[in-house]
Structure formats: structure tokens, C-alpha cells
GROMACS .gro file of C-alpha atoms in nm:
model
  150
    1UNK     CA    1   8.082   4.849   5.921
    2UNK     CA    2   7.972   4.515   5.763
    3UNK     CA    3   7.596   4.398   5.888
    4UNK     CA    4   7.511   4.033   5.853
    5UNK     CA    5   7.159   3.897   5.863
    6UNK     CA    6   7.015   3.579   5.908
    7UNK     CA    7   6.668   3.496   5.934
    8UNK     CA    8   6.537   3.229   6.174
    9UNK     CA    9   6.278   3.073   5.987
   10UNK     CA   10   6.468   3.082   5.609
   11UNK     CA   11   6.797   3.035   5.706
   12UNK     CA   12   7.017   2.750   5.651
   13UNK     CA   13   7.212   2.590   5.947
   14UNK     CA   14   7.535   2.377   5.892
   15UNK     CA   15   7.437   2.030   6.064
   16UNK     CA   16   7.669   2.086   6.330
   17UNK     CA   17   7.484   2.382   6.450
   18UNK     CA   18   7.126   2.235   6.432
   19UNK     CA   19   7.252   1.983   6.654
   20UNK     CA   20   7.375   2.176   6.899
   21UNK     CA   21   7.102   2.387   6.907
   22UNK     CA   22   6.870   2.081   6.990
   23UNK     CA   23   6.542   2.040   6.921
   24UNK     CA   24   6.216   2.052   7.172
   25UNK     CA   25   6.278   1.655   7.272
   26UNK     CA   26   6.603   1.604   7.298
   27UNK     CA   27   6.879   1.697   7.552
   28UNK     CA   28   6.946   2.022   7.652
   29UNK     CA   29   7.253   2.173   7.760
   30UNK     CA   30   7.340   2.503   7.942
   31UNK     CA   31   7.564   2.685   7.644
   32UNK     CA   32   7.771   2.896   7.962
   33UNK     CA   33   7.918   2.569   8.124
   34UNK     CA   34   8.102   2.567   7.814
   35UNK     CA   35   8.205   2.920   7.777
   36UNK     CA   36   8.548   2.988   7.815
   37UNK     CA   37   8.710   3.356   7.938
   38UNK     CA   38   8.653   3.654   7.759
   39UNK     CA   39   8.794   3.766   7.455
   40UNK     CA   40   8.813   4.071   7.313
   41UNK     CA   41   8.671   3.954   6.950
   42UNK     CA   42   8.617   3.717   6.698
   43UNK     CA   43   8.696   3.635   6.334
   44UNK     CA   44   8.350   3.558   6.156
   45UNK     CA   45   8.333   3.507   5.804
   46UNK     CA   46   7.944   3.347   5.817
   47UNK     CA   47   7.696   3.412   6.026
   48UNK     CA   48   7.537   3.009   6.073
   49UNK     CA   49   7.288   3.099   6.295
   50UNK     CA   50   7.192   3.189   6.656
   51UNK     CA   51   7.054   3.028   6.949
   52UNK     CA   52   6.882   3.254   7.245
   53UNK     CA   53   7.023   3.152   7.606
   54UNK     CA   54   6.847   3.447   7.787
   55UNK     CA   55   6.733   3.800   7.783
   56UNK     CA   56   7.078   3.946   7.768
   57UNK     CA   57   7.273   3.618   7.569
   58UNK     CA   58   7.292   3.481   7.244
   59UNK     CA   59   7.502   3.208   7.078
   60UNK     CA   60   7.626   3.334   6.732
   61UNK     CA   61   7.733   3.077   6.526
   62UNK     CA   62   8.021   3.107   6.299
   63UNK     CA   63   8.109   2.839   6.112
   64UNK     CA   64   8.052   2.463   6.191
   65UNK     CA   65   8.239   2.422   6.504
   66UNK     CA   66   8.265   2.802   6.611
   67UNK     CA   67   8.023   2.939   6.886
   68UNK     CA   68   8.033   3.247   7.090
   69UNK     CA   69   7.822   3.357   7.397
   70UNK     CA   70   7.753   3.703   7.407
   71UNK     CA   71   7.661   3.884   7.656
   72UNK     CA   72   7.428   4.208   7.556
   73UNK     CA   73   7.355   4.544   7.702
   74UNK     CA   74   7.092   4.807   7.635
   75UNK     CA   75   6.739   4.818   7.549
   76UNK     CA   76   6.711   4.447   7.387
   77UNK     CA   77   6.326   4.328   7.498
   78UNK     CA   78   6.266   4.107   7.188
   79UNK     CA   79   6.564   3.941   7.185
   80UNK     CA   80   6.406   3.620   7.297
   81UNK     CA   81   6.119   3.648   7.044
   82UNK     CA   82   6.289   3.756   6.699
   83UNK     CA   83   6.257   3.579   6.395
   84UNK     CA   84   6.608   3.729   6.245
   85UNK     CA   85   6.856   3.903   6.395
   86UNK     CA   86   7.188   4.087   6.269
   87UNK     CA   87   7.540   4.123   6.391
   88UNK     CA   88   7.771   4.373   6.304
   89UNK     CA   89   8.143   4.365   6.197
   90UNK     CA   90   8.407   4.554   6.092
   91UNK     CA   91   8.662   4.369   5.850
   92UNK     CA   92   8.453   4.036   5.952
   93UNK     CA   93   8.559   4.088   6.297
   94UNK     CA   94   8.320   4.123   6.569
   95UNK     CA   95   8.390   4.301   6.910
   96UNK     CA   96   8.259   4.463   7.196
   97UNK     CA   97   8.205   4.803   6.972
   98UNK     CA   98   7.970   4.584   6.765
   99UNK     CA   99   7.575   4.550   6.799
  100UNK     CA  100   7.281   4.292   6.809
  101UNK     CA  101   7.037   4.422   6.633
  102UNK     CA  102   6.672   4.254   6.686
  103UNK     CA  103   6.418   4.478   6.486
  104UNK     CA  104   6.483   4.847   6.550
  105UNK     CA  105   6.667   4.791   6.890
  106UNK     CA  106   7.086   4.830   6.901
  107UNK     CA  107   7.220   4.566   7.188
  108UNK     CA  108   7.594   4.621   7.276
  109UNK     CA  109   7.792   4.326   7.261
  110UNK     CA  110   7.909   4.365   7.608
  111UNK     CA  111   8.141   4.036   7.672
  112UNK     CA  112   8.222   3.762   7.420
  113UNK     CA  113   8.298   3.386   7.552
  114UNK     CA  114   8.401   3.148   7.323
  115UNK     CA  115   8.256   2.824   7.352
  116UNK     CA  116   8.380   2.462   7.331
  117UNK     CA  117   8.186   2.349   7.118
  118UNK     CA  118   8.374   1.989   7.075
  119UNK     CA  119   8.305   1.912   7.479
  120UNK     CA  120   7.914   2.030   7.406
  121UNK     CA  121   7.885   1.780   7.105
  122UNK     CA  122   8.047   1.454   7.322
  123UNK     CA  123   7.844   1.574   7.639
  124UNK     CA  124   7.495   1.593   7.367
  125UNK     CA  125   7.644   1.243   7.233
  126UNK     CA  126   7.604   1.097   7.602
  127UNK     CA  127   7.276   1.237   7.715
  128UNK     CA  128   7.134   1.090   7.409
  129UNK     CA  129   7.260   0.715   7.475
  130UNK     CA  130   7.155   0.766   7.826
  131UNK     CA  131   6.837   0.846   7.742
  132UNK     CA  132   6.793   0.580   7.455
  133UNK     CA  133   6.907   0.326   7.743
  134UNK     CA  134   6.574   0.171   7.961
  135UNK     CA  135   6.535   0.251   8.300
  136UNK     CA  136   6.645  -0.009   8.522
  137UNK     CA  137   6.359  -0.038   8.842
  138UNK     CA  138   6.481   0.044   9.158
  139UNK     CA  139   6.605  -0.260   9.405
  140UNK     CA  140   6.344  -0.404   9.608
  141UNK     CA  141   6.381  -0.205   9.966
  142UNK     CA  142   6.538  -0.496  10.231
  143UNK     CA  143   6.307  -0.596  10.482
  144UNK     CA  144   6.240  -0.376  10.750
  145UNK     CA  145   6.383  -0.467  11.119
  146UNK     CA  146   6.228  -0.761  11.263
  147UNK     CA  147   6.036  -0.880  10.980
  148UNK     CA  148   6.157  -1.205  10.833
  149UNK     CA  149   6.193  -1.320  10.471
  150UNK     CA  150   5.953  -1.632  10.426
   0.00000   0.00000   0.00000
């Protein structure tokens, strides 16, 4: 069994994957509208980094435009406070018989979701020039019954 590692604060994201992380101003996005069904594992030959979504999920990326939600089981309390995590993998494959490991605690990988990543970067891509665009005032509210214009 094969153990990757990657530490939050020294680790090196592909651009793609700081992106879609975000950052603390910019949009954010919820990562399950854009998790498809389950599947039983996944090939993944890097380990690009990882983005909390909850107590139980994690995004683990796996190369530039490869993301997968998983879902976690067991005793995981730190997840949403660790500074490096590590996946395991057997033959660079990870499945539901791998672990999360965050610090001395073992989370089962207990459903894996692939996401679409593609969809999440042109959604990102709108919110941004959306929120680069001024806000228009409202109309001025019509008159209100039997009050006249001059």
C-alpha cells in the first residue's frame, strides 16, 4: 500500500487547483453540485492537493483537471484543521478500502464522486465577471396610488 503526503502549507498546487480552491475574497462554490455518481475508484498518479468541504469531505486533487469528493467515515475530528494530510493507494489507485489519514486518525474513504471540474472553472469564470461588473441602483418605485407626478 502506497501512502502519499502533501503538506498544506509547503506544498505546491498546479494553477488549476489553486483556482478552484479560491481564495478568502473571491467566489465560492459548493464542490457537491458538481459531483457526479459514485465510483468505485480512481487512478491517481499525484496527489495536487486537497480542499476541506466538511467534517466528513475532502476534495483530493489529482492532477490539473481531476477532483474527487470523498466522503469519510470513522473517527476524523481534525480533518477540518490539518496542515497535511495523506491518502492511501494501492498500485496508484485509490478506493473505498483506502484511508485519510489526518495526524494519527485512519478515515475510511466511504464514497468517491468525481467532480466536473470543467463546469466548476466556467461557473468560477462567471461569478467573477459578475462581481467585477457595478451594481446597477434599483428603479425608482412608481408613484403610489393617487399621488401625481409634478
Amino acid at each position: 500500500m502506497k501512502q502519499l503526503l502533501l503538506k498544506g502549507a509547503s506544498a505546491s498546487l498546479t494553477a488549476a487547483a489553486a483556482l478552484l480552491a479560491g481564495c478568502a475574497t473571491g467566489p465560492k462554490l459548493d464542490y457537491t453540485d458538481y459531483a457526479g455518481e459514485p465510483v468505485k475508484s480512481f487512478y491517481m498518479n499525484n496527489f495536487d492537493g486537497w480542499t476541506v468541504v466538511s467534517k466528513d469531505q475532502v476534495v483530493i486533487w489529482s492532477g490539473m483537471n481531476k477532483a474527487y469528493l470523498l466522503t469519510l467515515t470513522g473517527y476524523c475530528p481534525d480533518l477540518q484543521l490539518a496542515n497535511a494530510i495523506a491518502v492511501t493507494s494501492t498500485g496508484n489507485t485509490v478506493d473505498r478500502f483506502e484511508k485519510v489519514i489526518v495526524g494519527r486518525d485512519r478515515c475510511f474513504i466511504n464514497e468517491i464522486r468525481p467532480l466536473d471540474t470543467k463546469q466548476m472553472k466556467e461557473d468560477r469564470k462567471l461569478l467573477r465577471e459578475q462581481m467585477k461588473k457595478p451594481q446597477e441602483p434599483p428603479p425608482p418605485a412608481p408613484p403610489a396610488a393617487g399621488e401625481s407626478k409634478t
